[in-house]
Amino acid sequence: MYWSYQPIYLIKVIPFLGGWLADRLLGDPEGWPHPIIWFGKLISFGEKKLNQGNNRFHKGALLTLVLVAGVYLLTYLLLQWAQIINTRFYALLAGVGVFYCLAGKTLITEVKAVFEAVDRSVEEGRTQVGRIVGRDTSDLSPQEIRAAALETLAENLSDGVIAPMFWFAFLGLPGMMAYKMINTLDSMIG
């Protein structure tokens, strides 16, 4: 099993706490490279190449399988390589992976910005909530703006924090990354 060869604190607890703390302190800094953006580019490339002609369903299923399994295996192999180099390097790499997979601070920051904007003006609140929801916000009342922000918070808390934590606990960073690929596929292709 994934965690049978190392003390639990080195493969789970320390990297998780470090990544979680980095997410709480930094969020998603603008301009930093982000694996989820790379996932999106891979998905877009695959969809453009395969979503045409015959057997689109089968080609899409194969793309999904290759992307999810590929991310899992690449992460697993990268961590194995890091483990060979140094256990601390392994823990650092796993912590950075956790940091990139969690979206807690960014989510809270965006929802707070909506509430602050709607308190200043309804139009500013509509504009701000439009950044985080996929619906038309032009006719929303202040109460509807707040409700839309809270609905987004509830949905994305599951997708961006709770589910990644579950998959990290169950399958380590490779499982967490594979989940993020599945979630990105769901968001982009459905």
C-alpha positions as a Python dict, from the first residue, in 0.01 Angstrom:
ca = {
    (1, 'M'): (0, 0, 0),
    (2, 'Y'): (106, 361, -57),
    (3, 'W'): (200, 446, 299),
    (4, 'S'): (339, 114, 421),
    (5, 'Y'): (707, 195, 371),
    (6, 'Q'): (747, 525, 561),
    (7, 'P'): (646, 666, 896),
    (8, 'I'): (299, 819, 863),
    (9, 'Y'): (412, 1165, 971),
    (10, 'L'): (657, 1192, 680),
    (11, 'I'): (423, 1080, 404),
    (12, 'K'): (95, 1222, 525),
    (13, 'V'): (90, 1458, 819),
    (14, 'I'): (386, 1690, 762),
    (15, 'P'): (330, 1740, 385),
    (16, 'F'): (-42, 1785, 437),
    (17, 'L'): (-4, 2039, 717),
    (18, 'G'): (265, 2227, 524),
    (19, 'G'): (53, 2241, 208),
    (20, 'W'): (-260, 2338, 401),
    (21, 'L'): (-73, 2612, 586),
    (22, 'A'): (74, 2744, 261),
    (23, 'D'): (-277, 2755, 112),
    (24, 'R'): (-409, 2941, 417),
    (25, 'L'): (-125, 3195, 398),
    (26, 'L'): (-80, 3238, 22),
    (27, 'G'): (-395, 3124, -155),
    (28, 'D'): (-333, 3107, -530),
    (29, 'P'): (-79, 3381, -603),
    (30, 'E'): (-127, 3540, -944),
    (31, 'G'): (143, 3467, -1195),
    (32, 'W'): (262, 3146, -1029),
    (33, 'P'): (251, 2833, -1247),
    (34, 'H'): (-40, 2609, -1152),
    (35, 'P'): (-95, 2239, -1233),
    (36, 'I'): (-471, 2288, -1277),
    (37, 'I'): (-404, 2534, -1560),
    (38, 'W'): (-182, 2270, -1721),
    (39, 'F'): (-461, 2015, -1674),
    (40, 'G'): (-700, 2250, -1851),
    (41, 'K'): (-461, 2295, -2143),
    (42, 'L'): (-418, 1918, -2178),
    (43, 'I'): (-794, 1868, -2171),
    (44, 'S'): (-852, 2141, -2431),
    (45, 'F'): (-585, 1996, -2658),
    (46, 'G'): (-729, 1646, -2629),
    (47, 'E'): (-1084, 1765, -2683),
    (48, 'K'): (-991, 1959, -2999),
    (49, 'K'): (-811, 1656, -3142),
    (50, 'L'): (-1056, 1384, -3041),
    (51, 'N'): (-1402, 1546, -3029),
    (52, 'Q'): (-1470, 1506, -3398),
    (53, 'G'): (-1563, 1230, -3639),
    (54, 'N'): (-1677, 885, -3536),
    (55, 'N'): (-1648, 722, -3192),
    (56, 'R'): (-1632, 1051, -3003),
    (57, 'F'): (-1762, 887, -2687),
    (58, 'H'): (-1494, 618, -2692),
    (59, 'K'): (-1220, 867, -2774),
    (60, 'G'): (-1338, 1089, -2488),
    (61, 'A'): (-1342, 795, -2248),
    (62, 'L'): (-990, 699, -2355),
    (63, 'L'): (-872, 1060, -2311),
    (64, 'T'): (-1022, 1066, -1962),
    (65, 'L'): (-859, 738, -1866),
    (66, 'V'): (-519, 842, -2003),
    (67, 'L'): (-527, 1183, -1833),
    (68, 'V'): (-640, 1057, -1491),
    (69, 'A'): (-413, 753, -1487),
    (70, 'G'): (-128, 957, -1633),
    (71, 'V'): (-150, 1224, -1364),
    (72, 'Y'): (-168, 959, -1093),
    (73, 'L'): (132, 768, -1229),
    (74, 'L'): (340, 1078, -1302),
    (75, 'T'): (282, 1209, -950),
    (76, 'Y'): (357, 869, -799),
    (77, 'L'): (682, 834, -997),
    (78, 'L'): (787, 1191, -916),
    (79, 'L'): (737, 1123, -546),
    (80, 'Q'): (928, 795, -572),
    (81, 'W'): (1217, 981, -735),
    (82, 'A'): (1204, 1246, -460),
    (83, 'Q'): (1203, 970, -197),
    (84, 'I'): (1522, 825, -344),
    (85, 'I'): (1692, 1165, -331),
    (86, 'N'): (1589, 1257, 24),
    (87, 'T'): (1292, 1199, 253),
    (88, 'R'): (1272, 1569, 334),
    (89, 'F'): (1268, 1655, -36),
    (90, 'Y'): (985, 1406, -74),
    (91, 'A'): (791, 1573, 209),
    (92, 'L'): (855, 1918, 59),
    (93, 'L'): (739, 1808, -286),
    (94, 'A'): (427, 1646, -142),
    (95, 'G'): (354, 1962, 59),
    (96, 'V'): (383, 2178, -254),
    (97, 'G'): (144, 1941, -430),
    (98, 'V'): (-108, 1973, -147),
    (99, 'F'): (-72, 2352, -161),
    (100, 'Y'): (-161, 2354, -531),
    (101, 'C'): (-456, 2117, -486),
    (102, 'L'): (-632, 2313, -211),
    (103, 'A'): (-830, 2628, -284),
    (104, 'G'): (-952, 2729, 62),
    (105, 'K'): (-809, 3078, 100),
    (106, 'T'): (-888, 3184, -256),
    (107, 'L'): (-1246, 3065, -219),
    (108, 'I'): (-1297, 3254, 108),
    (109, 'T'): (-1130, 3567, -32),
    (110, 'E'): (-1354, 3570, -340),
    (111, 'V'): (-1675, 3523, -140),
    (112, 'K'): (-1575, 3797, 108),
    (113, 'A'): (-1506, 4027, -187),
    (114, 'V'): (-1863, 3972, -312),
    (115, 'F'): (-2012, 4061, 26),
    (116, 'E'): (-1794, 4371, 56),
    (117, 'A'): (-1877, 4479, -301),
    (118, 'V'): (-2253, 4440, -260),
    (119, 'D'): (-2235, 4646, 60),
    (120, 'R'): (-2079, 4930, -144),
    (121, 'S'): (-2318, 4906, -440),
    (122, 'V'): (-2547, 4654, -605),
    (123, 'E'): (-2376, 4699, -943),
    (124, 'E'): (-2033, 4636, -793),
    (125, 'G'): (-2171, 4328, -618),
    (126, 'R'): (-2313, 4197, -948),
    (127, 'T'): (-1977, 4245, -1116),
    (128, 'Q'): (-1788, 4073, -833),
    (129, 'V'): (-2024, 3776, -808),
    (130, 'G'): (-2001, 3740, -1187),
    (131, 'R'): (-1634, 3645, -1135),
    (132, 'I'): (-1727, 3331, -943),
    (133, 'V'): (-2062, 3217, -1083),
    (134, 'G'): (-2157, 3100, -1429),
    (135, 'R'): (-2498, 3268, -1452),
    (136, 'D'): (-2627, 3605, -1565),
    (137, 'T'): (-2589, 3846, -1274),
    (138, 'S'): (-2730, 4162, -1434),
    (139, 'D'): (-3069, 4146, -1257),
    (140, 'L'): (-2971, 4001, -919),
    (141, 'S'): (-3087, 4178, -604),
    (142, 'P'): (-2843, 4225, -313),
    (143, 'Q'): (-2990, 3921, -139),
    (144, 'E'): (-2962, 3710, -456),
    (145, 'I'): (-2600, 3821, -499),
    (146, 'R'): (-2517, 3705, -146),
    (147, 'A'): (-2707, 3378, -200),
    (148, 'A'): (-2519, 3313, -526),
    (149, 'A'): (-2187, 3370, -348),
    (150, 'L'): (-2284, 3133, -67),
    (151, 'E'): (-2401, 2866, -314),
    (152, 'T'): (-2067, 2891, -492),
    (153, 'L'): (-1887, 2868, -157),
    (154, 'A'): (-2078, 2550, -66),
    (155, 'E'): (-2017, 2381, -401),
    (156, 'N'): (-1654, 2479, -430),
    (157, 'L'): (-1578, 2396, -67),
    (158, 'S'): (-1651, 2037, -160),
    (159, 'D'): (-1462, 2047, -492),
    (160, 'G'): (-1169, 2259, -380),
    (161, 'V'): (-1108, 2157, -19),
    (162, 'I'): (-1299, 1860, 124),
    (163, 'A'): (-1273, 1613, -167),
    (164, 'P'): (-901, 1679, -227),
    (165, 'M'): (-838, 1623, 145),
    (166, 'F'): (-1029, 1295, 129),
    (167, 'W'): (-829, 1170, -169),
    (168, 'F'): (-503, 1273, -5),
    (169, 'A'): (-597, 1074, 306),
    (170, 'F'): (-699, 774, 94),
    (171, 'L'): (-436, 764, -185),
    (172, 'G'): (-182, 1032, -98),
    (173, 'L'): (-78, 1309, -333),
    (174, 'P'): (-118, 1091, -647),
    (175, 'G'): (-485, 1035, -556),
    (176, 'M'): (-532, 1403, -479),
    (177, 'M'): (-387, 1503, -817),
    (178, 'A'): (-595, 1242, -1000),
    (179, 'Y'): (-907, 1381, -829),
    (180, 'K'): (-816, 1734, -941),
    (181, 'M'): (-782, 1606, -1299),
    (182, 'I'): (-1125, 1439, -1275),
    (183, 'N'): (-1274, 1758, -1130),
    (184, 'T'): (-1118, 1969, -1406),
    (185, 'L'): (-1248, 1728, -1671),
    (186, 'D'): (-1594, 1756, -1515),
    (187, 'S'): (-1578, 2136, -1517),
    (188, 'M'): (-1457, 2163, -1875),
    (189, 'I'): (-1630, 1873, -2052),
    (190, 'G'): (-1897, 1748, -1812),
}
